[in-house]
Amino acid sequence: MINNKARWQPALLAASVSAALQGMAHAQSVPPTPDNTDGQVQEVVVTAQRTASLESRTPVAMSVLTGEQLRQAGLDQPSALAARLPNVHLDGAAAALKITIRGVTNADTTEKGDPSAAFMVDGVYLARPTQQNLSFYDVDRIEVLRGPQGTLYGRNTTAGAINVITNAPSRQLEGAVGVELGDYASRKVNAMLNVPVNDALALRAAVAANRHDSYLINGQGTPYTLGLDRDDVSGRLSAKLTLSPAASLLLRADHSSVRDNSDRIVPDTNFYHGVASGQPTWYDASTDQRLTNGFVPPNTRPEQGYDHKTTTGLSAELAWDLGPATVTWLGAHRRFDNHVLFNYYYRVKPTFAIGVHQNFDGVNTQDSHELRVATNGNGPLSAQAGLYYFREETNTLYTFRDLALLGLPPYYVFPTGPTIARSKAVFGQATWRLTDRLRATAGVRYTSDDKSRVGSTNFQQGPVFNPATDFKLLNAADLDTHKNTWRLGLDYDVTPTTFAYATLSTGYKAGGFNDGCLAGSSALGIPCPAALAVPASTLYYQPETLTSREAGLKTRFWDKRASLNLAVFDYDYRNLQLSGVAIVRGAPQYVTTNAGVASVKGLEADGQINPTIDDRISYGLTLLDAHYVSYTPDGVHSWAGTKLDRAPSNTVTAGYEHRFLLASGQLRAGIVARRSAAYIIGVPTQQLRYTIPARTASDATVRYQPSGAPWSVQAQVRNLENKVQPIAIDSFGMVVPSDPRTIAVRFDYRY
């Protein structure tokens, strides 16, 4: 049996756990943070507006999950969060994270595409969706902002923004170790150690390792393992240096290694009949049947798939309090290496599919800098302004094999590089206190983006290009776009515990280009004659823009034992960037086009109720009408009125937790369930619309902690119903299914 999985790095884990345990041996037990004894809904401090404020006083529709909430719910990667977030889908589709917020999404995860939602770690933007489905460990909180954030966060935020904020070094000696075991051979280990070295320096180290076997069943008759598995090791070292009473420097270095399997797919016929007729119809089947890849290619044999990723990041944040204002500089460098072998299910005709092997090798580097000045104090005016610079460079090599039935040579190859993206921006936002209770906000950002790429489409007889037998088509383009995004808002303290706001804001996603070249151009020694060129309207696609009108209310009532967050919104959404595979010049290519106009309207309500100090109820309701107003994917058939992807008309979420006080400690038991209406995943290039039926998914947790003890143990079941559904469907008929039911037991020790 071939197995390309790398083993965990035992030396790294052993050293980290040993360090934490040695620290525990010299420290006294510290009891956990005491429970809220008054039953009030706890406040959370956020930085959604780039300055600290209470979440209940921040004029943005947002959700916040603290590190403790993540740990207790067993949420350790982005794709696990969506069940707790209103109007949000976070799907680990193929090898990348697909973010959908209020029906606004993106399908192009290649080096030339951009996401619709900004994903950040400690304020550093991660450009590639393939980098974003990372492990959560030693996290302080996660802030999910819904709606365009074009002023303070910039481009690629038409859907919203997600910021993962990790714990910084503190002045307290502390440590933690967690171990989890579950079905599918799941095992997880994490450790953290925080050491105050002296009055000026504090260090913090954290590591995590996660592994489980594949959720898929191999019905292909091969000895190979399939995907939907996990095998990753991550570590982070942070240092906080106090330079003076007014200045500090925070340094972070992180590294992660992933050795999982790229073959995360099953054919769409595992879920649907009628695909060949253009009318996919859902049918009943068992979960095992859904998760079985029984496709036997008629033209080739599968190979052992793999997906090897390595990520390294360095960042520095300098904060200097000058009295009237604080100056902050945040700089970062990141590198991402990715090597993949993927076995495709490739439908070439409505009733016929072949097997295709894809090899991919890519290296991505990015550098970013932001300089920001924000006023201090409680005067009538608060303001911030800044400069931003971002540069990304990517070199990739895509190789496709076994496409002979399409009339292509044995190797269909896309060497690309460099692809370079630069973004520069200047921004500012100010809030005026008009009265003691009423404030007005105005902000603007100017962004200039330029992208360029050189590469080729190669038709080769062998793995290496031979000028005597092979030929190339040029892929070369460059595009400059710029945009002003802005925000206007009013917020008002209705009562000391009720806050209302209204905003008018915009978002922007940069334009880009497809494969091909303009007539008369040349690069890499390859000319672009008119006979092989593509028109500019095919080569380029335009920026995506969104204008949002939103009003919201955040309130605490019943002596602050209950909360309600309410938002209503209306979007004017233009030039949607939609992607899929199309046949261009007789060969398949991944093409992005603009989709006209869409309308998005909705309502979100969520909150918490604490009837007693031992009972907690969470609730949520979303209503959403997100559809195309004008869009003809093939120039003939109109999709006007068709829902946007992953935009259910309603969802309902409810959770309940009870604390049992025992003689020896406390036991918490809870359940959370989410009911989603049906929604659509569309494949415009194939004129297909797949309906995902309505579904309820539930998670249950039981957690025990002895009185005054530094340890706890918990058991968790996720997806009690054990139902799966597609989370992504591509142009070839490949489906990435959701996870089946999983069970795990976890032990945590903290001091």
PDB file of N, CA, C and O in Angstrom, residues 73-134:
ATOM      1  N   ALA A  73     -16.171  24.089  22.364  1.00  0.00           N
ATOM      2  CA  ALA A  73     -17.002  23.570  21.278  1.00  0.00           C
ATOM      3  C   ALA A  73     -16.217  22.671  20.336  1.00  0.00           C
ATOM      4  O   ALA A  73     -16.799  22.078  19.421  1.00  0.00           O
ATOM      5  N   GLY A  74     -14.904  22.550  20.548  1.00  0.00           N
ATOM      6  CA  GLY A  74     -14.093  21.705  19.683  1.00  0.00           C
ATOM      7  C   GLY A  74     -13.930  22.248  18.281  1.00  0.00           C
ATOM      8  O   GLY A  74     -13.770  21.494  17.323  1.00  0.00           O
ATOM      9  N   LEU A  75     -13.931  23.584  18.137  1.00  0.00           N
ATOM     10  CA  LEU A  75     -13.814  24.219  16.826  1.00  0.00           C
ATOM     11  C   LEU A  75     -12.355  24.600  16.600  1.00  0.00           C
ATOM     12  O   LEU A  75     -11.874  25.573  17.175  1.00  0.00           O
ATOM     13  N   ASP A  76     -11.657  23.842  15.769  1.00  0.00           N
ATOM     14  CA  ASP A  76     -10.220  24.058  15.628  1.00  0.00           C
ATOM     15  C   ASP A  76      -9.774  24.324  14.202  1.00  0.00           C
ATOM     16  O   ASP A  76      -8.590  24.248  13.894  1.00  0.00           O
ATOM     17  N   GLN A  77     -10.717  24.665  13.308  1.00  0.00           N
ATOM     18  CA  GLN A  77     -10.360  25.120  11.974  1.00  0.00           C
ATOM     19  C   GLN A  77     -11.546  25.886  11.393  1.00  0.00           C
ATOM     20  O   GLN A  77     -12.689  25.734  11.845  1.00  0.00           O
ATOM     21  N   PRO A  78     -11.300  26.764  10.396  1.00  0.00           N
ATOM     22  CA  PRO A  78     -12.368  27.650   9.919  1.00  0.00           C
ATOM     23  C   PRO A  78     -13.626  26.936   9.463  1.00  0.00           C
ATOM     24  O   PRO A  78     -14.742  27.409   9.722  1.00  0.00           O
ATOM     25  N   SER A  79     -13.496  25.802   8.782  1.00  0.00           N
ATOM     26  CA  SER A  79     -14.672  25.119   8.251  1.00  0.00           C
ATOM     27  C   SER A  79     -15.609  24.617   9.336  1.00  0.00           C
ATOM     28  O   SER A  79     -16.763  24.276   9.051  1.00  0.00           O
ATOM     29  N   ALA A  80     -15.146  24.596  10.600  1.00  0.00           N
ATOM     30  CA  ALA A  80     -15.997  24.147  11.699  1.00  0.00           C
ATOM     31  C   ALA A  80     -16.823  25.279  12.296  1.00  0.00           C
ATOM     32  O   ALA A  80     -17.695  25.033  13.132  1.00  0.00           O
ATOM     33  N   LEU A  81     -16.579  26.521  11.875  1.00  0.00           N
ATOM     34  CA  LEU A  81     -17.212  27.665  12.529  1.00  0.00           C
ATOM     35  C   LEU A  81     -18.612  27.970  12.035  1.00  0.00           C
ATOM     36  O   LEU A  81     -19.413  28.559  12.760  1.00  0.00           O
ATOM     37  N   ALA A  82     -18.902  27.632  10.783  1.00  0.00           N
ATOM     38  CA  ALA A  82     -20.083  28.185  10.125  1.00  0.00           C
ATOM     39  C   ALA A  82     -21.382  27.897  10.865  1.00  0.00           C
ATOM     40  O   ALA A  82     -22.301  28.717  10.845  1.00  0.00           O
ATOM     41  N   ALA A  83     -21.479  26.739  11.521  1.00  0.00           N
ATOM     42  CA  ALA A  83     -22.724  26.399  12.216  1.00  0.00           C
ATOM     43  C   ALA A  83     -23.034  27.371  13.347  1.00  0.00           C
ATOM     44  O   ALA A  83     -24.171  27.418  13.823  1.00  0.00           O
ATOM     45  N   ARG A  84     -22.044  28.155  13.790  1.00  0.00           N
ATOM     46  CA  ARG A  84     -22.257  29.106  14.893  1.00  0.00           C
ATOM     47  C   ARG A  84     -22.415  30.538  14.405  1.00  0.00           C
ATOM     48  O   ARG A  84     -22.541  31.442  15.238  1.00  0.00           O
ATOM     49  N   LEU A  85     -22.405  30.775  13.082  1.00  0.00           N
ATOM     50  CA  LEU A  85     -22.364  32.131  12.549  1.00  0.00           C
ATOM     51  C   LEU A  85     -23.573  32.398  11.656  1.00  0.00           C
ATOM     52  O   LEU A  85     -23.852  31.629  10.740  1.00  0.00           O
ATOM     53  N   PRO A  86     -24.294  33.503  11.874  1.00  0.00           N
ATOM     54  CA  PRO A  86     -25.450  33.825  11.024  1.00  0.00           C
ATOM     55  C   PRO A  86     -25.027  34.161   9.600  1.00  0.00           C
ATOM     56  O   PRO A  86     -24.083  34.920   9.370  1.00  0.00           O
ATOM     57  N   ASN A  87     -25.717  33.586   8.634  1.00  0.00           N
ATOM     58  CA  ASN A  87     -25.532  33.899   7.214  1.00  0.00           C
ATOM     59  C   ASN A  87     -24.101  33.706   6.732  1.00  0.00           C
ATOM     60  O   ASN A  87     -23.624  34.449   5.860  1.00  0.00           O
ATOM     61  N   VAL A  88     -23.414  32.720   7.292  1.00  0.00           N
ATOM     62  CA  VAL A  88     -22.025  32.474   6.912  1.00  0.00           C
ATOM     63  C   VAL A  88     -21.846  31.001   6.560  1.00  0.00           C
ATOM     64  O   VAL A  88     -22.307  30.124   7.290  1.00  0.00           O
ATOM     65  N   HIS A  89     -21.182  30.743   5.432  1.00  0.00           N
ATOM     66  CA  HIS A  89     -20.709  29.404   5.073  1.00  0.00           C
ATOM     67  C   HIS A  89     -19.186  29.467   5.006  1.00  0.00           C
ATOM     68  O   HIS A  89     -18.620  30.330   4.328  1.00  0.00           O
ATOM     69  N   LEU A  90     -18.532  28.561   5.709  1.00  0.00           N
ATOM     70  CA  LEU A  90     -17.081  28.416   5.631  1.00  0.00           C
ATOM     71  C   LEU A  90     -16.823  26.961   5.260  1.00  0.00           C
ATOM     72  O   LEU A  90     -16.939  26.072   6.093  1.00  0.00           O
ATOM     73  N   ASP A  91     -16.490  26.746   4.012  1.00  0.00           N
ATOM     74  CA  ASP A  91     -16.393  25.388   3.487  1.00  0.00           C
ATOM     75  C   ASP A  91     -14.964  25.066   3.102  1.00  0.00           C
ATOM     76  O   ASP A  91     -14.321  25.824   2.364  1.00  0.00           O
ATOM     77  N   GLY A  92     -14.470  23.927   3.604  1.00  0.00           N
ATOM     78  CA  GLY A  92     -13.155  23.447   3.221  1.00  0.00           C
ATOM     79  C   GLY A  92     -13.228  22.765   1.872  1.00  0.00           C
ATOM     80  O   GLY A  92     -13.009  21.563   1.752  1.00  0.00           O
ATOM     81  N   ALA A  93     -13.531  23.532   0.835  1.00  0.00           N
ATOM     82  CA  ALA A  93     -13.761  22.977  -0.500  1.00  0.00           C
ATOM     83  C   ALA A  93     -12.435  22.668  -1.173  1.00  0.00           C
ATOM     84  O   ALA A  93     -11.570  23.535  -1.276  1.00  0.00           O
ATOM     85  N   ALA A  94     -12.304  21.401  -1.659  1.00  0.00           N
ATOM     86  CA  ALA A  94     -11.056  20.954  -2.284  1.00  0.00           C
ATOM     87  C   ALA A  94      -9.905  21.299  -1.354  1.00  0.00           C
ATOM     88  O   ALA A  94      -9.907  20.917  -0.192  1.00  0.00           O
ATOM     89  N   ALA A  95      -8.917  22.048  -1.827  1.00  0.00           N
ATOM     90  CA  ALA A  95      -7.749  22.348  -0.992  1.00  0.00           C
ATOM     91  C   ALA A  95      -7.806  23.750  -0.420  1.00  0.00           C
ATOM     92  O   ALA A  95      -6.828  24.219   0.169  1.00  0.00           O
ATOM     93  N   ALA A  96      -8.920  24.441  -0.572  1.00  0.00           N
ATOM     94  CA  ALA A  96      -8.973  25.851  -0.193  1.00  0.00           C
ATOM     95  C   ALA A  96     -10.228  26.135   0.620  1.00  0.00           C
ATOM     96  O   ALA A  96     -11.199  25.383   0.589  1.00  0.00           O
ATOM     97  N   LEU A  97     -10.202  27.251   1.336  1.00  0.00           N
ATOM     98  CA  LEU A  97     -11.355  27.686   2.110  1.00  0.00           C
ATOM     99  C   LEU A  97     -12.255  28.544   1.228  1.00  0.00           C
ATOM    100  O   LEU A  97     -11.794  29.505   0.602  1.00  0.00           O
ATOM    101  N   LYS A  98     -13.519  28.188   1.174  1.00  0.00           N
ATOM    102  CA  LYS A  98     -14.506  28.970   0.424  1.00  0.00           C
ATOM    103  C   LYS A  98     -15.383  29.700   1.434  1.00  0.00           C
ATOM    104  O   LYS A  98     -16.105  29.075   2.209  1.00  0.00           O
ATOM    105  N   ILE A  99     -15.333  31.031   1.408  1.00  0.00           N
ATOM    106  CA  ILE A  99     -16.079  31.861   2.347  1.00  0.00           C
ATOM    107  C   ILE A  99     -17.278  32.468   1.628  1.00  0.00           C
ATOM    108  O   ILE A  99     -17.123  33.109   0.586  1.00  0.00           O
ATOM    109  N   THR A 100     -18.464  32.259   2.182  1.00  0.00           N
ATOM    110  CA  THR A 100     -19.685  32.865   1.664  1.00  0.00           C
ATOM    111  C   THR A 100     -20.376  33.581   2.814  1.00  0.00           C
ATOM    112  O   THR A 100     -20.660  32.968   3.848  1.00  0.00           O
ATOM    113  N   ILE A 101     -20.632  34.859   2.656  1.00  0.00           N
ATOM    114  CA  ILE A 101     -21.315  35.655   3.677  1.00  0.00           C
ATOM    115  C   ILE A 101     -22.469  36.376   3.013  1.00  0.00           C
ATOM    116  O   ILE A 101     -22.280  37.134   2.061  1.00  0.00           O
ATOM    117  N   ARG A 102     -23.678  36.094   3.461  1.00  0.00           N
ATOM    118  CA  ARG A 102     -24.895  36.695   2.917  1.00  0.00           C
ATOM    119  C   ARG A 102     -25.009  36.454   1.408  1.00  0.00           C
ATOM    120  O   ARG A 102     -25.477  37.311   0.657  1.00  0.00           O
ATOM    121  N   GLY A 103     -24.572  35.268   0.952  1.00  0.00           N
ATOM    122  CA  GLY A 103     -24.673  34.923  -0.459  1.00  0.00           C
ATOM    123  C   GLY A 103     -23.566  35.462  -1.331  1.00  0.00           C
ATOM    124  O   GLY A 103     -23.521  35.157  -2.524  1.00  0.00           O
ATOM    125  N   VAL A 104     -22.648  36.246  -0.781  1.00  0.00           N
ATOM    126  CA  VAL A 104     -21.523  36.803  -1.538  1.00  0.00           C
ATOM    127  C   VAL A 104     -20.349  35.852  -1.371  1.00  0.00           C
ATOM    128  O   VAL A 104     -19.922  35.565  -0.253  1.00  0.00           O
ATOM    129  N   THR A 105     -19.806  35.362  -2.518  1.00  0.00           N
ATOM    130  CA  THR A 105     -18.810  34.306  -2.451  1.00  0.00           C
ATOM    131  C   THR A 105     -17.822  34.441  -3.588  1.00  0.00           C
ATOM    132  O   THR A 105     -17.868  35.391  -4.384  1.00  0.00           O
ATOM    133  N   ASN A 106     -16.927  33.459  -3.707  1.00  0.00           N
ATOM    134  CA  ASN A 106     -15.916  33.437  -4.747  1.00  0.00           C
ATOM    135  C   ASN A 106     -15.581  31.991  -5.072  1.00  0.00           C
ATOM    136  O   ASN A 106     -15.572  31.129  -4.192  1.00  0.00           O
ATOM    137  N   ALA A 107     -15.290  31.716  -6.354  1.00  0.00           N
ATOM    138  CA  ALA A 107     -14.977  30.343  -6.764  1.00  0.00           C
ATOM    139  C   ALA A 107     -13.542  30.176  -7.240  1.00  0.00           C
ATOM    140  O   ALA A 107     -13.055  29.059  -7.320  1.00  0.00           O
ATOM    141  N   ASP A 108     -12.860  31.275  -7.595  1.00  0.00           N
ATOM    142  CA  ASP A 108     -11.520  31.169  -8.165  1.00  0.00           C
ATOM    143  C   ASP A 108     -10.481  31.165  -7.054  1.00  0.00           C
ATOM    144  O   ASP A 108     -10.200  32.197  -6.445  1.00  0.00           O
ATOM    145  N   THR A 109      -9.905  29.998  -6.793  1.00  0.00           N
ATOM    146  CA  THR A 109      -8.866  29.883  -5.759  1.00  0.00           C
ATOM    147  C   THR A 109      -7.472  29.805  -6.366  1.00  0.00           C
ATOM    148  O   THR A 109      -6.511  29.511  -5.657  1.00  0.00           O
ATOM    149  N   THR A 110      -7.344  30.061  -7.678  1.00  0.00           N
ATOM    150  CA  THR A 110      -6.037  30.015  -8.323  1.00  0.00           C
ATOM    151  C   THR A 110      -5.251  31.276  -8.005  1.00  0.00           C
ATOM    152  O   THR A 110      -5.747  32.220  -7.379  1.00  0.00           O
ATOM    153  N   GLU A 111      -4.002  31.297  -8.500  1.00  0.00           N
ATOM    154  CA  GLU A 111      -3.109  32.407  -8.186  1.00  0.00           C
ATOM    155  C   GLU A 111      -3.576  33.732  -8.786  1.00  0.00           C
ATOM    156  O   GLU A 111      -3.162  34.801  -8.348  1.00  0.00           O
ATOM    157  N   LYS A 112      -4.468  33.697  -9.775  1.00  0.00           N
ATOM    158  CA  LYS A 112      -4.923  34.928 -10.413  1.00  0.00           C
ATOM    159  C   LYS A 112      -6.228  35.454  -9.824  1.00  0.00           C
ATOM    160  O   LYS A 112      -6.667  36.549 -10.168  1.00  0.00           O
ATOM    161  N   GLY A 113      -6.873  34.657  -8.943  1.00  0.00           N
ATOM    162  CA  GLY A 113      -8.158  35.060  -8.389  1.00  0.00           C
ATOM    163  C   GLY A 113      -8.025  35.699  -7.031  1.00  0.00           C
ATOM    164  O   GLY A 113      -6.977  35.649  -6.386  1.00  0.00           O
ATOM    165  N   ASP A 114      -9.113  36.302  -6.584  1.00  0.00           N
ATOM    166  CA  ASP A 114      -9.156  36.925  -5.260  1.00  0.00           C
ATOM    167  C   ASP A 114     -10.407  36.471  -4.529  1.00  0.00           C
ATOM    168  O   ASP A 114     -11.455  36.261  -5.152  1.00  0.00           O
ATOM    169  N   PRO A 115     -10.330  36.331  -3.214  1.00  0.00           N
ATOM    170  CA  PRO A 115     -11.534  35.998  -2.442  1.00  0.00           C
ATOM    171  C   PRO A 115     -12.434  37.216  -2.297  1.00  0.00           C
ATOM    172  O   PRO A 115     -12.022  38.352  -2.511  1.00  0.00           O
ATOM    173  N   SER A 116     -13.684  36.959  -1.919  1.00  0.00           N
ATOM    174  CA  SER A 116     -14.636  38.048  -1.684  1.00  0.00           C
ATOM    175  C   SER A 116     -14.652  38.501  -0.233  1.00  0.00           C
ATOM    176  O   SER A 116     -15.246  39.534   0.080  1.00  0.00           O
ATOM    177  N   ALA A 117     -14.043  37.713   0.642  1.00  0.00           N
ATOM    178  CA  ALA A 117     -13.949  38.076   2.057  1.00  0.00           C
ATOM    179  C   ALA A 117     -12.482  38.040   2.462  1.00  0.00           C
ATOM    180  O   ALA A 117     -11.754  37.107   2.135  1.00  0.00           O
ATOM    181  N   ALA A 118     -12.050  39.064   3.172  1.00  0.00           N
ATOM    182  CA  ALA A 118     -10.671  39.109   3.637  1.00  0.00           C
ATOM    183  C   ALA A 118     -10.507  38.183   4.834  1.00  0.00           C
ATOM    184  O   ALA A 118     -11.298  38.233   5.779  1.00  0.00           O
ATOM    185  N   PHE A 119      -9.481  37.340   4.790  1.00  0.00           N
ATOM    186  CA  PHE A 119      -9.163  36.445   5.900  1.00  0.00           C
ATOM    187  C   PHE A 119      -7.810  36.882   6.446  1.00  0.00           C
ATOM    188  O   PHE A 119      -6.823  36.936   5.710  1.00  0.00           O
ATOM    189  N   MET A 120      -7.780  37.191   7.744  1.00  0.00           N
ATOM    190  CA  MET A 120      -6.574  37.729   8.360  1.00  0.00           C
ATOM    191  C   MET A 120      -6.229  36.959   9.618  1.00  0.00           C
ATOM    192  O   MET A 120      -7.113  36.438  10.298  1.00  0.00           O
ATOM    193  N   VAL A 121      -4.945  36.907   9.911  1.00  0.00           N
ATOM    194  CA  VAL A 121      -4.456  36.383  11.174  1.00  0.00           C
ATOM    195  C   VAL A 121      -3.647  37.485  11.829  1.00  0.00           C
ATOM    196  O   VAL A 121      -2.656  37.954  11.257  1.00  0.00           O
ATOM    197  N   ASP A 122      -4.099  37.938  12.972  1.00  0.00           N
ATOM    198  CA  ASP A 122      -3.458  39.039  13.699  1.00  0.00           C
ATOM    199  C   ASP A 122      -3.296  40.266  12.804  1.00  0.00           C
ATOM    200  O   ASP A 122      -2.262  40.944  12.814  1.00  0.00           O
ATOM    201  N   GLY A 123      -4.329  40.543  12.007  1.00  0.00           N
ATOM    202  CA  GLY A 123      -4.329  41.718  11.156  1.00  0.00           C
ATOM    203  C   GLY A 123      -3.589  41.564   9.855  1.00  0.00           C
ATOM    204  O   GLY A 123      -3.598  42.485   9.030  1.00  0.00           O
ATOM    205  N   VAL A 124      -2.952  40.416   9.603  1.00  0.00           N
ATOM    206  CA  VAL A 124      -2.200  40.180   8.374  1.00  0.00           C
ATOM    207  C   VAL A 124      -3.086  39.437   7.382  1.00  0.00           C
ATOM    208  O   VAL A 124      -3.576  38.335   7.673  1.00  0.00           O
ATOM    209  N   TYR A 125      -3.283  40.032   6.230  1.00  0.00           N
ATOM    210  CA  TYR A 125      -4.142  39.464   5.188  1.00  0.00           C
ATOM    211  C   TYR A 125      -3.478  38.244   4.560  1.00  0.00           C
ATOM    212  O   TYR A 125      -2.310  38.293   4.165  1.00  0.00           O
ATOM    213  N   LEU A 126      -4.219  37.130   4.476  1.00  0.00           N
ATOM    214  CA  LEU A 126      -3.753  35.927   3.787  1.00  0.00           C
ATOM    215  C   LEU A 126      -4.436  35.889   2.423  1.00  0.00           C
ATOM    216  O   LEU A 126      -5.644  35.685   2.325  1.00  0.00           O
ATOM    217  N   ALA A 127      -3.655  36.064   1.373  1.00  0.00           N
ATOM    218  CA  ALA A 127      -4.234  36.270   0.049  1.00  0.00           C
ATOM    219  C   ALA A 127      -4.801  35.003  -0.569  1.00  0.00           C
ATOM    220  O   ALA A 127      -5.813  35.039  -1.263  1.00  0.00           O
ATOM    221  N   ARG A 128      -4.154  33.861  -0.359  1.00  0.00           N
ATOM    222  CA  ARG A 128      -4.561  32.636  -1.047  1.00  0.00           C
ATOM    223  C   ARG A 128      -5.513  31.822  -0.195  1.00  0.00           C
ATOM    224  O   ARG A 128      -5.198  31.469   0.942  1.00  0.00           O
ATOM    225  N   PRO A 129      -6.691  31.480  -0.725  1.00  0.00           N
ATOM    226  CA  PRO A 129      -7.618  30.614   0.017  1.00  0.00           C
ATOM    227  C   PRO A 129      -7.009  29.270   0.404  1.00  0.00           C
ATOM    228  O   PRO A 129      -7.446  28.638   1.360  1.00  0.00           O
ATOM    229  N   THR A 130      -5.990  28.805  -0.342  1.00  0.00           N
ATOM    230  CA  THR A 130      -5.325  27.555   0.006  1.00  0.00           C
ATOM    231  C   THR A 130      -4.536  27.667   1.311  1.00  0.00           C
ATOM    232  O   THR A 130      -4.180  26.647   1.904  1.00  0.00           O
ATOM    233  N   GLN A 131      -4.252  28.891   1.769  1.00  0.00           N
ATOM    234  CA  GLN A 131      -3.552  29.092   3.034  1.00  0.00           C
ATOM    235  C   GLN A 131      -4.514  29.257   4.215  1.00  0.00           C
ATOM    236  O   GLN A 131      -4.088  29.231   5.367  1.00  0.00           O
ATOM    237  N   GLN A 132      -5.791  29.459   3.937  1.00  0.00           N
ATOM    238  CA  GLN A 132      -6.701  29.954   4.962  1.00  0.00           C
ATOM    239  C   GLN A 132      -7.341  28.870   5.813  1.00  0.00           C
ATOM    240  O   GLN A 132      -7.778  29.162   6.933  1.00  0.00           O
ATOM    241  N   ASN A 133      -7.402  27.641   5.314  1.00  0.00           N
ATOM    242  CA  ASN A 133      -8.050  26.585   6.095  1.00  0.00           C
ATOM    243  C   ASN A 133      -7.049  26.003   7.088  1.00  0.00           C
ATOM    244  O   ASN A 133      -6.720  24.824   7.086  1.00  0.00           O
ATOM    245  N   LEU A 134      -6.571  26.875   7.971  1.00  0.00           N
ATOM    246  CA  LEU A 134      -5.502  26.564   8.912  1.00  0.00           C
ATOM    247  C   LEU A 134      -6.051  26.031  10.224  1.00  0.00           C
ATOM    248  O   LEU A 134      -7.257  26.006  10.449  1.00  0.00           O
TER     249      LEU A 134
END
